[in-house]
PDB file of C-alpha atoms in Angstrom:
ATOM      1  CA  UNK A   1      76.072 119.529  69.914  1.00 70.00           C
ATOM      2  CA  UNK A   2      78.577 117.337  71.442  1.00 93.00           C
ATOM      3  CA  UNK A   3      79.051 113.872  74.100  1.00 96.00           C
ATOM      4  CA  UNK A   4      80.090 113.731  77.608  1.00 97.00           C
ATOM      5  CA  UNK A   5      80.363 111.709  80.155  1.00 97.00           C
ATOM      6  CA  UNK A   6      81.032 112.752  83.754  1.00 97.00           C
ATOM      7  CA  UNK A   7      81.621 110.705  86.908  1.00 98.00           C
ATOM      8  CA  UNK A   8      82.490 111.525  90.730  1.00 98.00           C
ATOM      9  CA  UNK A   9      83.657 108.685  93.404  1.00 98.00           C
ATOM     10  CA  UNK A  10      85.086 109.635  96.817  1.00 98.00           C
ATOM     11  CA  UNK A  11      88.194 107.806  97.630  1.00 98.00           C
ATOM     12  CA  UNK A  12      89.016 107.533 101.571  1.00 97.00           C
ATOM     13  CA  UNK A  13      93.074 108.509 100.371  1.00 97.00           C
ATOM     14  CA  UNK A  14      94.601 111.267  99.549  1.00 97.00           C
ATOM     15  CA  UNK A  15      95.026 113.655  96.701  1.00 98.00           C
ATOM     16  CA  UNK A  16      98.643 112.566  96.784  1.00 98.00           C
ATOM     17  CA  UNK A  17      98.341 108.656  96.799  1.00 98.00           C
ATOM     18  CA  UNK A  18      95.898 109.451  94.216  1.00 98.00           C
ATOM     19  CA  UNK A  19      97.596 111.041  91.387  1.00 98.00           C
ATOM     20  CA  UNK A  20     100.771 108.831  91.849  1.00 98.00           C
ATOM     21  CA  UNK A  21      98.541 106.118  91.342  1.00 98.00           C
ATOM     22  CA  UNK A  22      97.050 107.332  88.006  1.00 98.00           C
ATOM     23  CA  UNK A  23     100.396 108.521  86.721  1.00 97.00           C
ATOM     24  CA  UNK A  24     102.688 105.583  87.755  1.00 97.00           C
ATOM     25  CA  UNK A  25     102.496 102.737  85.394  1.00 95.00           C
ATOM     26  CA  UNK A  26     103.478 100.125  87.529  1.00 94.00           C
ATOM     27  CA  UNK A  27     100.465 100.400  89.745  1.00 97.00           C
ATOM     28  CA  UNK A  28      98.286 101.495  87.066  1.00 97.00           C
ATOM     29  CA  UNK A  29      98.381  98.270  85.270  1.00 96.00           C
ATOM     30  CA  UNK A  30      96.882  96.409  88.586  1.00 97.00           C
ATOM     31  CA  UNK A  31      93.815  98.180  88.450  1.00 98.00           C
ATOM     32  CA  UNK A  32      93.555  99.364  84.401  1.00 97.00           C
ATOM     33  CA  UNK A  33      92.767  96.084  83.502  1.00 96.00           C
ATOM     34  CA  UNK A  34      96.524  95.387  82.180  1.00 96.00           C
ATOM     35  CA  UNK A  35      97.366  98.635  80.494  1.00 96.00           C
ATOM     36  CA  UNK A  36      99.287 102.095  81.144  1.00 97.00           C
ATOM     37  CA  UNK A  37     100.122 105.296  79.986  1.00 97.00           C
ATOM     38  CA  UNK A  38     103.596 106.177  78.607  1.00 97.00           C
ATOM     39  CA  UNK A  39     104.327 109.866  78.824  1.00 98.00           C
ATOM     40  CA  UNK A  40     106.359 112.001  80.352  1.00 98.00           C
ATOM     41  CA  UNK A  41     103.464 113.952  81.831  1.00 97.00           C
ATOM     42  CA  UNK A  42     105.109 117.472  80.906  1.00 98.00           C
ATOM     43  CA  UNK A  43     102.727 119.636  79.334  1.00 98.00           C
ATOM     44  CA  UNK A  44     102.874 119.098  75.258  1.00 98.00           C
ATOM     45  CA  UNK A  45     103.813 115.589  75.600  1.00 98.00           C
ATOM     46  CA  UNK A  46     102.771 112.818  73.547  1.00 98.00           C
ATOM     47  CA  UNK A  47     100.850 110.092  75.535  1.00 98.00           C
ATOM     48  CA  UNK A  48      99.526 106.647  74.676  1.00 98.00           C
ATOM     49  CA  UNK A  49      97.322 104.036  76.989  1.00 97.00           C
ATOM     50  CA  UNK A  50      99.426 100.742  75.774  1.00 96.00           C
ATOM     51  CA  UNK A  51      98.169  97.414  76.104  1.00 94.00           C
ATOM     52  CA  UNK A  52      99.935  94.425  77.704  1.00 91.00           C
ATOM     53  CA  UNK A  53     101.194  93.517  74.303  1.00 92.00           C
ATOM     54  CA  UNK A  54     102.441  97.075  73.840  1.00 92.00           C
ATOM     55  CA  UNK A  55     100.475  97.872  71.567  1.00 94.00           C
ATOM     56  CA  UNK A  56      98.512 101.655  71.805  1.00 94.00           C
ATOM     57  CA  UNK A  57      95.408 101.913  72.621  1.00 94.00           C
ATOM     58  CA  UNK A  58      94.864 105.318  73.045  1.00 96.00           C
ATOM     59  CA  UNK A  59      97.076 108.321  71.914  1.00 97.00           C
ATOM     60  CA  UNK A  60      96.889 112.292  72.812  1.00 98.00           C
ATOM     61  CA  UNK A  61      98.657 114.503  74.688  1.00 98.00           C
ATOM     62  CA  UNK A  62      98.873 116.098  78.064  1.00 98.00           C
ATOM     63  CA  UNK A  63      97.575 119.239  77.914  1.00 98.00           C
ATOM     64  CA  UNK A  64      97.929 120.819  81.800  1.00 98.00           C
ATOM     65  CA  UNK A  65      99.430 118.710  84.599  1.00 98.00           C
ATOM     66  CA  UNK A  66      98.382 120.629  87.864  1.00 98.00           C
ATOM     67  CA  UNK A  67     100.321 118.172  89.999  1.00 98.00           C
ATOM     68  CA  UNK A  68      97.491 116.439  92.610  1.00 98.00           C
ATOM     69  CA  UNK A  69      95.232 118.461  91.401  1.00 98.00           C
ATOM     70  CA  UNK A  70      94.307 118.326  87.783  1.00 98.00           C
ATOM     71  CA  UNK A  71      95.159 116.641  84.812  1.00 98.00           C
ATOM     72  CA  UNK A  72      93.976 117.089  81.021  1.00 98.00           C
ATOM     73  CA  UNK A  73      94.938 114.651  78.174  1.00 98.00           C
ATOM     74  CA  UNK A  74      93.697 114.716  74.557  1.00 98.00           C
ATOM     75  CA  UNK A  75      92.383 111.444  73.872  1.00 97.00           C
ATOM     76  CA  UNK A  76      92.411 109.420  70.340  1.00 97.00           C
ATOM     77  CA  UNK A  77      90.979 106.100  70.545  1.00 94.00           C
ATOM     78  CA  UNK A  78      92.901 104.124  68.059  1.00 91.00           C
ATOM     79  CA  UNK A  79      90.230 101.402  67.187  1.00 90.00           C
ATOM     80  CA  UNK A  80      87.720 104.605  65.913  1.00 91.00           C
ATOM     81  CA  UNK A  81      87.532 106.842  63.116  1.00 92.00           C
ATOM     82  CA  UNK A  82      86.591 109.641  65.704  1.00 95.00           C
ATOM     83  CA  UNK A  83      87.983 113.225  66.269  1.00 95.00           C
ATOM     84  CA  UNK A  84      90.388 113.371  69.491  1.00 96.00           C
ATOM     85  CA  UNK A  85      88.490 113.608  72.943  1.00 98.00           C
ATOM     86  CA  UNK A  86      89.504 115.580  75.414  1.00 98.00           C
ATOM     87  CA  UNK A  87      89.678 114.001  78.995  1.00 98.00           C
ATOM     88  CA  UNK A  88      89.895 116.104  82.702  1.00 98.00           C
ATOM     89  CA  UNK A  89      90.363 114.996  85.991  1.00 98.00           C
ATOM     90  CA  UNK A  90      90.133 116.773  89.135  1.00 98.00           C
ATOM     91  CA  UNK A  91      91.073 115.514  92.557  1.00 98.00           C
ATOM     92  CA  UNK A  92      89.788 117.645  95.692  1.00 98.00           C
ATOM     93  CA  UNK A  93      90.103 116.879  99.220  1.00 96.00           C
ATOM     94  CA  UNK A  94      87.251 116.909 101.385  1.00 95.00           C
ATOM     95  CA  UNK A  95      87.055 116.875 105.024  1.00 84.00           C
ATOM     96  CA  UNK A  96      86.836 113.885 106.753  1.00 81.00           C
ATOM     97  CA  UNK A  97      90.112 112.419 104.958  1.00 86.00           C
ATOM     98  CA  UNK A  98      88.243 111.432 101.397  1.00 96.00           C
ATOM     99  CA  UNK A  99      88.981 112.954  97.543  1.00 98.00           C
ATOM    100  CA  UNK A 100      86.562 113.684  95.206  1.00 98.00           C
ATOM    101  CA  UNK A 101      87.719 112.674  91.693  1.00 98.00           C
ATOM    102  CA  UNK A 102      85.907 113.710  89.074  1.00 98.00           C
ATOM    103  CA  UNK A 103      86.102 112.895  85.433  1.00 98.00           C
ATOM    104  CA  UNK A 104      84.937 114.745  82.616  1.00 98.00           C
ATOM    105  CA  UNK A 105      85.361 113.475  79.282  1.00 98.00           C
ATOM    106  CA  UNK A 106      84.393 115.304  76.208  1.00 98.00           C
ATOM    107  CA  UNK A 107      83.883 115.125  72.158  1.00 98.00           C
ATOM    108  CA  UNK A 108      82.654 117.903  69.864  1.00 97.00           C
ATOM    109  CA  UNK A 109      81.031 114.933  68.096  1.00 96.00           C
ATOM    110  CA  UNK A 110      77.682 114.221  68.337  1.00 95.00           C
ATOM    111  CA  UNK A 111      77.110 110.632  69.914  1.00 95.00           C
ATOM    112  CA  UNK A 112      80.656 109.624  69.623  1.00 96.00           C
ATOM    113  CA  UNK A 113      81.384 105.895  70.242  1.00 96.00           C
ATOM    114  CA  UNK A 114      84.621 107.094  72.319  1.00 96.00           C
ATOM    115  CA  UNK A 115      82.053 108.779  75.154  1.00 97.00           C
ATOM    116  CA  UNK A 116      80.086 105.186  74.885  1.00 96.00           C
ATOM    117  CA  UNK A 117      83.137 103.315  75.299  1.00 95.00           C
ATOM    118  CA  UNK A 118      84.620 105.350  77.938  1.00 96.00           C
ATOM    119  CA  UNK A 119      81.688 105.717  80.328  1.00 96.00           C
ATOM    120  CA  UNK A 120      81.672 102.193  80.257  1.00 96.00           C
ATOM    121  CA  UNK A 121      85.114 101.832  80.916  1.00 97.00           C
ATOM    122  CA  UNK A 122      85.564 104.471  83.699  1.00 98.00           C
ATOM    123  CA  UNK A 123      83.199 103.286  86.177  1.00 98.00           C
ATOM    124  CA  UNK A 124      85.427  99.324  86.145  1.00 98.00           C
ATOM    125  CA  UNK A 125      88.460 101.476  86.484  1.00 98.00           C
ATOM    126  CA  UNK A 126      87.733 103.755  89.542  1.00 98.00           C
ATOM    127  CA  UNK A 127      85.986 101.497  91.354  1.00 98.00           C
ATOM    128  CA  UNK A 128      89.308  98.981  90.880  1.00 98.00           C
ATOM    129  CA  UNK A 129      90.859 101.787  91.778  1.00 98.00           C
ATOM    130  CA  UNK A 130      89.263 102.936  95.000  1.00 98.00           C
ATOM    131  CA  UNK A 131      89.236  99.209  96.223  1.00 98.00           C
ATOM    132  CA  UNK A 132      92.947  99.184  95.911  1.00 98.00           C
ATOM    133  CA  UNK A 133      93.443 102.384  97.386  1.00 98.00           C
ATOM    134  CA  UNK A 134      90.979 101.728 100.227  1.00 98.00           C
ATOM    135  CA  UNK A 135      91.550  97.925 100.995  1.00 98.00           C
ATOM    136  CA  UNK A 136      94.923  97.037  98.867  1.00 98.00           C
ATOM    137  CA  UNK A 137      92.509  94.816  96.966  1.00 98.00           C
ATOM    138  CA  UNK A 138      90.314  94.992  93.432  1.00 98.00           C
ATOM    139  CA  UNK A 139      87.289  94.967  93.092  1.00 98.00           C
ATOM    140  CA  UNK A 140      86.989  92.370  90.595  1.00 97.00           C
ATOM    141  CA  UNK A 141      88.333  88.924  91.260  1.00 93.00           C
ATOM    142  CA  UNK A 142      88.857  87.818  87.873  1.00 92.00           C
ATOM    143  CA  UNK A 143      89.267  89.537  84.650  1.00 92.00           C
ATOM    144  CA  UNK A 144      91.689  91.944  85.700  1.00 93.00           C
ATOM    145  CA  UNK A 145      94.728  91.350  83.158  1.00 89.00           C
ATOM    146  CA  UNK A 146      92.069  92.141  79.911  1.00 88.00           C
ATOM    147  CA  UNK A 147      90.832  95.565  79.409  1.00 88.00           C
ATOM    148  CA  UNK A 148      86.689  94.324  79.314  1.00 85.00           C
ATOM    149  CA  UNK A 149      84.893  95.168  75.785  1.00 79.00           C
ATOM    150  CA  UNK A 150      82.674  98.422  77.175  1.00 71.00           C
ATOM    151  CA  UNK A 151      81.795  99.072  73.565  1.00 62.00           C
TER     152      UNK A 151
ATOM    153  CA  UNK B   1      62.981 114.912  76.852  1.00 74.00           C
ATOM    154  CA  UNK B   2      63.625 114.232  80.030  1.00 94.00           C
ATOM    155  CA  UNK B   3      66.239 114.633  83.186  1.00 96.00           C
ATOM    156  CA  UNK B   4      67.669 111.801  83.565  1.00 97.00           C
ATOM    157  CA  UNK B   5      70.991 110.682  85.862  1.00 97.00           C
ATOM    158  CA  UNK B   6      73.046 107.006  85.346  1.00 97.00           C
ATOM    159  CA  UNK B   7      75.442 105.933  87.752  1.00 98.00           C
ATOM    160  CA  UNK B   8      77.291 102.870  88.121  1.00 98.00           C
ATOM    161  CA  UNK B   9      80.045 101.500  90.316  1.00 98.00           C
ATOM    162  CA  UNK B  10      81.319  98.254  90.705  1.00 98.00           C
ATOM    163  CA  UNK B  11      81.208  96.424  94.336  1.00 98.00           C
ATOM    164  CA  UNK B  12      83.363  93.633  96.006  1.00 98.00           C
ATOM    165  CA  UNK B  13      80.669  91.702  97.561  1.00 98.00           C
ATOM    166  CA  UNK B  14      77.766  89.311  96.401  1.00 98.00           C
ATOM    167  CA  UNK B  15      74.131  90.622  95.436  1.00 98.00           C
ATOM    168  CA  UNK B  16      72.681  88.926  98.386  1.00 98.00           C
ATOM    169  CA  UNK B  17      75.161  91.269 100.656  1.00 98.00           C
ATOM    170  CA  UNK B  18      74.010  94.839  98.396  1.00 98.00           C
ATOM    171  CA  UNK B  19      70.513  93.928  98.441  1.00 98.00           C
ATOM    172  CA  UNK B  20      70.730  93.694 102.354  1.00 98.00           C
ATOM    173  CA  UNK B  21      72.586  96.822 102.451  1.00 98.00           C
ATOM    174  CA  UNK B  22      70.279  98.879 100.515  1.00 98.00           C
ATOM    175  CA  UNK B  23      66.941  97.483 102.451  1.00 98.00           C
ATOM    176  CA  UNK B  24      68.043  96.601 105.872  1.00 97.00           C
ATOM    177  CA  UNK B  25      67.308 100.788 107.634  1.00 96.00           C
ATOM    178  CA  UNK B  26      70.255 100.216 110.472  1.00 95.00           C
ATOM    179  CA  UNK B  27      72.523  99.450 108.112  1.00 96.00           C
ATOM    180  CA  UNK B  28      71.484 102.190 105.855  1.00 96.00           C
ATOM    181  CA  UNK B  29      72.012 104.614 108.383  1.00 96.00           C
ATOM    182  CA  UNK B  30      75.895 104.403 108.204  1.00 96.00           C
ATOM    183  CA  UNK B  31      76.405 105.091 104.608  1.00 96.00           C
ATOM    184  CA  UNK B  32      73.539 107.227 103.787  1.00 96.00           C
ATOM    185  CA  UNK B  33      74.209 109.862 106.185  1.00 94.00           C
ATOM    186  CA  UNK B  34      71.780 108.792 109.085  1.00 94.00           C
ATOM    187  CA  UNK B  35      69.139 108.627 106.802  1.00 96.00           C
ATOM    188  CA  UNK B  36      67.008 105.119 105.952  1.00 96.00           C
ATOM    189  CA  UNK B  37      63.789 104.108 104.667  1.00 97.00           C
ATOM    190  CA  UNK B  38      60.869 103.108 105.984  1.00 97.00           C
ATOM    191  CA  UNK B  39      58.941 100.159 104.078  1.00 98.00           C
ATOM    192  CA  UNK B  40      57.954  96.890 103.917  1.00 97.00           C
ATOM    193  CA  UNK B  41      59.535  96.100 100.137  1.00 97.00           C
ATOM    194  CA  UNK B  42      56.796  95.151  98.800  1.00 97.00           C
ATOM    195  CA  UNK B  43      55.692  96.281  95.083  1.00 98.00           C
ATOM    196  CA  UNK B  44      52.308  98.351  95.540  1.00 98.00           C
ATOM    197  CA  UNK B  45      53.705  99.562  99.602  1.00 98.00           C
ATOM    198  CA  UNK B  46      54.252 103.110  99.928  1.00 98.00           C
ATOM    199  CA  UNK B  47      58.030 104.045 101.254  1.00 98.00           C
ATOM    200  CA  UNK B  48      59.592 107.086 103.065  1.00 98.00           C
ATOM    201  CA  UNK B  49      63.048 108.047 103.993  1.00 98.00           C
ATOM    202  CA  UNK B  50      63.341 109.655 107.294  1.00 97.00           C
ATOM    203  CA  UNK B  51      66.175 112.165 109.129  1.00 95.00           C
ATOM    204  CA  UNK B  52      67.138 111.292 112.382  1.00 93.00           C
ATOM    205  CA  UNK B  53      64.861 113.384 113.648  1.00 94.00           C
ATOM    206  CA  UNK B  54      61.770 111.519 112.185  1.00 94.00           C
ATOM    207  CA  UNK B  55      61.151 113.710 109.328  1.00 96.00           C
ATOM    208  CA  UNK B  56      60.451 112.920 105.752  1.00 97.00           C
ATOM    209  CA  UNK B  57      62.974 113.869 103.416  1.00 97.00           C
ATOM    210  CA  UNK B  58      61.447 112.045 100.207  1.00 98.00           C
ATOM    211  CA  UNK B  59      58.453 109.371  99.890  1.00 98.00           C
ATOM    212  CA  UNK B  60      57.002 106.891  97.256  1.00 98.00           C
ATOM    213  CA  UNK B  61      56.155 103.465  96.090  1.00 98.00           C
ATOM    214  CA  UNK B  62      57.490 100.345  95.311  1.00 98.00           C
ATOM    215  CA  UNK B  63      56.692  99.823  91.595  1.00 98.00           C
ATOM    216  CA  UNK B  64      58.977  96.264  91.312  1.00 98.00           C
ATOM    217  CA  UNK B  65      61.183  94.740  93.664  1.00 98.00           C
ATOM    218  CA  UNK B  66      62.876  91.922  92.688  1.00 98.00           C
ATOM    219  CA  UNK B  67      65.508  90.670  95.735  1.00 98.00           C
ATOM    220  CA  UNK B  68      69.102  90.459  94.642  1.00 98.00           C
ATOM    221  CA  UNK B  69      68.377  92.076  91.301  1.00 98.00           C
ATOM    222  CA  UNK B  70      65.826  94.958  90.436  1.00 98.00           C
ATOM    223  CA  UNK B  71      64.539  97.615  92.771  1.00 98.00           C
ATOM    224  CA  UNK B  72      62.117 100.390  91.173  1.00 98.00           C
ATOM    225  CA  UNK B  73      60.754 103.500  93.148  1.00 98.00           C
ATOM    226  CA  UNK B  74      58.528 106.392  92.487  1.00 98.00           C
ATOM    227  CA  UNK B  75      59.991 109.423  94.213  1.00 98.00           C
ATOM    228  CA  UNK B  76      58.588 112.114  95.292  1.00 98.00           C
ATOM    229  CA  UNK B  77      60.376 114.939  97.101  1.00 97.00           C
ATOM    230  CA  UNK B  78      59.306 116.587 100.533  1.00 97.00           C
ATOM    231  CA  UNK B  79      62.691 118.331 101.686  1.00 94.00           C
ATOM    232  CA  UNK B  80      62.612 121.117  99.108  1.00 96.00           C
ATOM    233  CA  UNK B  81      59.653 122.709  97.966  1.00 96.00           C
ATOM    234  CA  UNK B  82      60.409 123.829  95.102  1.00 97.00           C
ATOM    235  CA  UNK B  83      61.735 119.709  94.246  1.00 97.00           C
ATOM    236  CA  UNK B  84      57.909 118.568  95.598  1.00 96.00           C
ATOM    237  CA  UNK B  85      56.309 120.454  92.896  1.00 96.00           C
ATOM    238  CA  UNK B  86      57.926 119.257  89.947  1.00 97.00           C
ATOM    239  CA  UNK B  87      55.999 115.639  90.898  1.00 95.00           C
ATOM    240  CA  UNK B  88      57.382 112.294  90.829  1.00 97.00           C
ATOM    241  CA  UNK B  89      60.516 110.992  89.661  1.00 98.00           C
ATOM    242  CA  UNK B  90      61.478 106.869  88.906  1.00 98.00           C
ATOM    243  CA  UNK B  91      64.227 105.178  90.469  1.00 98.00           C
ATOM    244  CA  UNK B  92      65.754 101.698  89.180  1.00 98.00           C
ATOM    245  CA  UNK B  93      68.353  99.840  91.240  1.00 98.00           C
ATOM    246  CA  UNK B  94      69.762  97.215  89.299  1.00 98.00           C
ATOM    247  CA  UNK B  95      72.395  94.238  90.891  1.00 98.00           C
ATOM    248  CA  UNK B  96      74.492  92.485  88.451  1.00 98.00           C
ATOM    249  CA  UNK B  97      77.194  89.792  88.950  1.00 98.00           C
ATOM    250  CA  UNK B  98      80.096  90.883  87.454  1.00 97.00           C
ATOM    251  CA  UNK B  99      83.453  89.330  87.067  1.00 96.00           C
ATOM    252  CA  UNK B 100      83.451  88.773  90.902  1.00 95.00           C
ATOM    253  CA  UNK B 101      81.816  91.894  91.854  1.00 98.00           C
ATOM    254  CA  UNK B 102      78.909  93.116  91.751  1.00 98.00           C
ATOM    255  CA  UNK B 103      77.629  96.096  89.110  1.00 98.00           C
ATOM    256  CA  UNK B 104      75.025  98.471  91.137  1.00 98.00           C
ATOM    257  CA  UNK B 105      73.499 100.323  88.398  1.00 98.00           C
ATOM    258  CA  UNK B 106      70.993 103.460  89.519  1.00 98.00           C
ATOM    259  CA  UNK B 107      68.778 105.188  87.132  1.00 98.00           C
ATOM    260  CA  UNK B 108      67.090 108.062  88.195  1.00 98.00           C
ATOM    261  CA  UNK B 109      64.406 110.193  86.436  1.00 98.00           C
ATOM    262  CA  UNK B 110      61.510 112.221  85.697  1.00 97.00           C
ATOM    263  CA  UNK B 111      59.794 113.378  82.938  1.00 95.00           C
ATOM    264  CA  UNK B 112      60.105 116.867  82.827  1.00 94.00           C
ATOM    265  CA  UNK B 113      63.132 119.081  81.811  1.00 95.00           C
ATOM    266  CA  UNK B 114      65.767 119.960  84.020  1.00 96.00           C
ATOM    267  CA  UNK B 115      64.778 119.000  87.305  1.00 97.00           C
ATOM    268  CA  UNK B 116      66.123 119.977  89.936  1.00 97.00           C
ATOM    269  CA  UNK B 117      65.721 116.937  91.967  1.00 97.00           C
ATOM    270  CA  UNK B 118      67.725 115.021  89.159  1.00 97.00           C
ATOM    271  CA  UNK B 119      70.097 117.653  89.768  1.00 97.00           C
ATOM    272  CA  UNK B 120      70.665 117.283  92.844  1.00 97.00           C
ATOM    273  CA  UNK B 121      70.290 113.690  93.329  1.00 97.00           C
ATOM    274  CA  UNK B 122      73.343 113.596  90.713  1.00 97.00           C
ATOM    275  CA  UNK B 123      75.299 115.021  93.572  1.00 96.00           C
ATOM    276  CA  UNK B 124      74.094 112.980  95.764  1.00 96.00           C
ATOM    277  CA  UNK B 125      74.109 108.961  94.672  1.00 98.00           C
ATOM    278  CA  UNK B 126      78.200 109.080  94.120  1.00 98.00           C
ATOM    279  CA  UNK B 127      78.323 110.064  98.180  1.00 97.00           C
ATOM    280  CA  UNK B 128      75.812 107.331  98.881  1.00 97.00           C
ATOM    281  CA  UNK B 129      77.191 104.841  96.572  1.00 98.00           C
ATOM    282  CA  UNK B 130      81.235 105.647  97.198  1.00 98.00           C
ATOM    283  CA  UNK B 131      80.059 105.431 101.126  1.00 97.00           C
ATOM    284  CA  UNK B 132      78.490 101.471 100.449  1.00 98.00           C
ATOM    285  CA  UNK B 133      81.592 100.198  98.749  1.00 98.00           C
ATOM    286  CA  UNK B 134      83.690 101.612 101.373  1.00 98.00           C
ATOM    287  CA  UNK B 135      81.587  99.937 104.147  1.00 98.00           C
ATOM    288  CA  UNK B 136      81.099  96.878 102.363  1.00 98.00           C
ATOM    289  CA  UNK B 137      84.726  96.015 101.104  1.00 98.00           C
ATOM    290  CA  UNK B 138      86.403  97.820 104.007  1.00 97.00           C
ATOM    291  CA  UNK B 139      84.220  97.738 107.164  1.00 96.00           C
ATOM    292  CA  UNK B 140      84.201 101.753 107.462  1.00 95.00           C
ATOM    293  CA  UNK B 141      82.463 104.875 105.112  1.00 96.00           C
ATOM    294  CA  UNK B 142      84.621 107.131 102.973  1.00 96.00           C
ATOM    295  CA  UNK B 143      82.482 110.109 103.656  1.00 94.00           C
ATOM    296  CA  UNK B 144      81.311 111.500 107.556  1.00 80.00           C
ATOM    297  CA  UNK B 145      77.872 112.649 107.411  1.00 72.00           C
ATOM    298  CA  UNK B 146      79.340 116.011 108.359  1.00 70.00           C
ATOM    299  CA  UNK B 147      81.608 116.492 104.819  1.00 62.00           C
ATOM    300  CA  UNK B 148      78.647 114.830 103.206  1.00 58.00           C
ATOM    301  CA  UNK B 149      76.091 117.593 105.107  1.00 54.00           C
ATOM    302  CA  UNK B 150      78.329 120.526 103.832  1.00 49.00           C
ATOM    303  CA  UNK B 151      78.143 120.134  99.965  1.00 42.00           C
ATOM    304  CA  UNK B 152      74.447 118.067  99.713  1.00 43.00           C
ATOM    305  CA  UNK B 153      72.190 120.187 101.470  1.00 39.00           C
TER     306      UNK B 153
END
């Protein structure tokens, strides 16, 4: 057995404005509730989701970057006792001028607490994220320098 | 067990604007692909959605409805046959302020095993639901009814 969680929202952007918003940490920030990864993105790299403090988070590794495309990151959530989760997520333009981005995040534990915390965490972040991309604004109007407890 | 499907996004707007959105057919029309429902909202009425056309592409009742907070349907399906016989399915619609936004929560299942109405409703609530926030934050859909038409049906 195993956990997953898996979510799909369609962005009016494009695949391009898209990944350089998940992998620039500047604009990250604005709509991850304060925090952003620090990697180099190459393949084998260590990465960590840091806090506003600096402190981590998160740490893995970056297991394929498929440049606008796809990207897959090991996953450790540092506040659990938990085996690393593995996280993928797929952008794919579809007519009309939208991208489907789908996320698929996995343990080989049974009911792991990272899947709970996670799938309540990525539905605040991409829907920040496709306000920002679609109207330059968040979604939420308050609330948006804390990461909120999902767990 | 069960099939069950949970999705949840996170709207800039007020409950009073999502509950319109979701029970007002016109406005319907423009995020759901040209499809909207035909009911009076009241728990106990029976509801359909229609095509353009006039047909029926699913049908029910109101089981609770609850303005600005709880919506729950029986579903039953008419556009597939093979989705009509596996009987009825539950949807909840839930509306929760949040932080300045509002948290649409949808629920939707049936009792039996690997449905696959559940399956493909899965596909279908992040077009409906990615199509309201659009209109409602930004005035315009993210997906055309003809890229929706492709991949749903």
């Amino acid at each position: 057995m195993s956990s997953a969680y898996n979510y799909v929202t369609y962005i009016r952007s494009t695949p391009a404005k898209i990944w350089s918003a998940i992998t620039t940490p500047e604009f990250m920030r604005q709509y991850w509730f304060g925090q952003q990864f620090e990697t180099d993105w190459k393949p084998g790299s260590p990465l960590k989701l840091l806090y506003k403090d600096g402190s981590s988070a998160v740490s893995g590794k970056v297991v394929e970057f498929d440049r606008e495309k796809r990207l897959v990151m090991t996953w450790l959530d540092e506040r659990k006792d938990e085996v690393p989760t593995r996280c993928v997520i797929e952008l794919e333009q579809v007519e009309g001028g939208a991208v489907k981005l789908t996320i698929l995040h996995t343990s080989d534990a049974d009911n792991s607490q990272t899947i709970v915390a996670v799938s309540g965490g990525w539905p605040r972040v991409l829907s920040n994220l496709k306000s920002l991309l679609e109207t330059g604004k968040l979604a939420f109007s308050e609330g948006n320098d804390t990461p909120p407890k999902c767990d | 067990m069960a099939s069950n499907y949970a999705y949840v996004t996170y709207i800039r707007s007020t409950p009073a604007e999502v509950w319109s959105a979701l029970t007002t057919p016109e406005f319907m029309r423009q995020y759901w692909f040209g499809v909207h429902f035909e009911t009076d909202w009241k728990p106990g009425s029976p509801w359909k959605m229609l095509y353009p056309d006039g047909r029926v592409t699913d049908h029910g009742k109101i089981l609770e409805s609850v303005p600005h907070k709880r919506l729950v349907l029986s579903w039953h399906n008419d556009w597939k046959p093979e989705f009509a016989a596996e009987g009825e399915a539950r949807c909840v619609i839930e509306l929760e302020p949040d932080k300045g936004a509002v948290k649409l929560s949808i629920h939707h299942s049936m009792a039996r095993d690997g449905s696959g109405l559940i399956g493909a409703v899965s596909e279908g609530w992040p077009r409906i639901l990615s199509n309201l926030k659009s209109l409602l934050e930004s005035g315009s859909v993210a997906l055309t009814p003809e890229a929706a038409g492709k991949t749903t049906r």
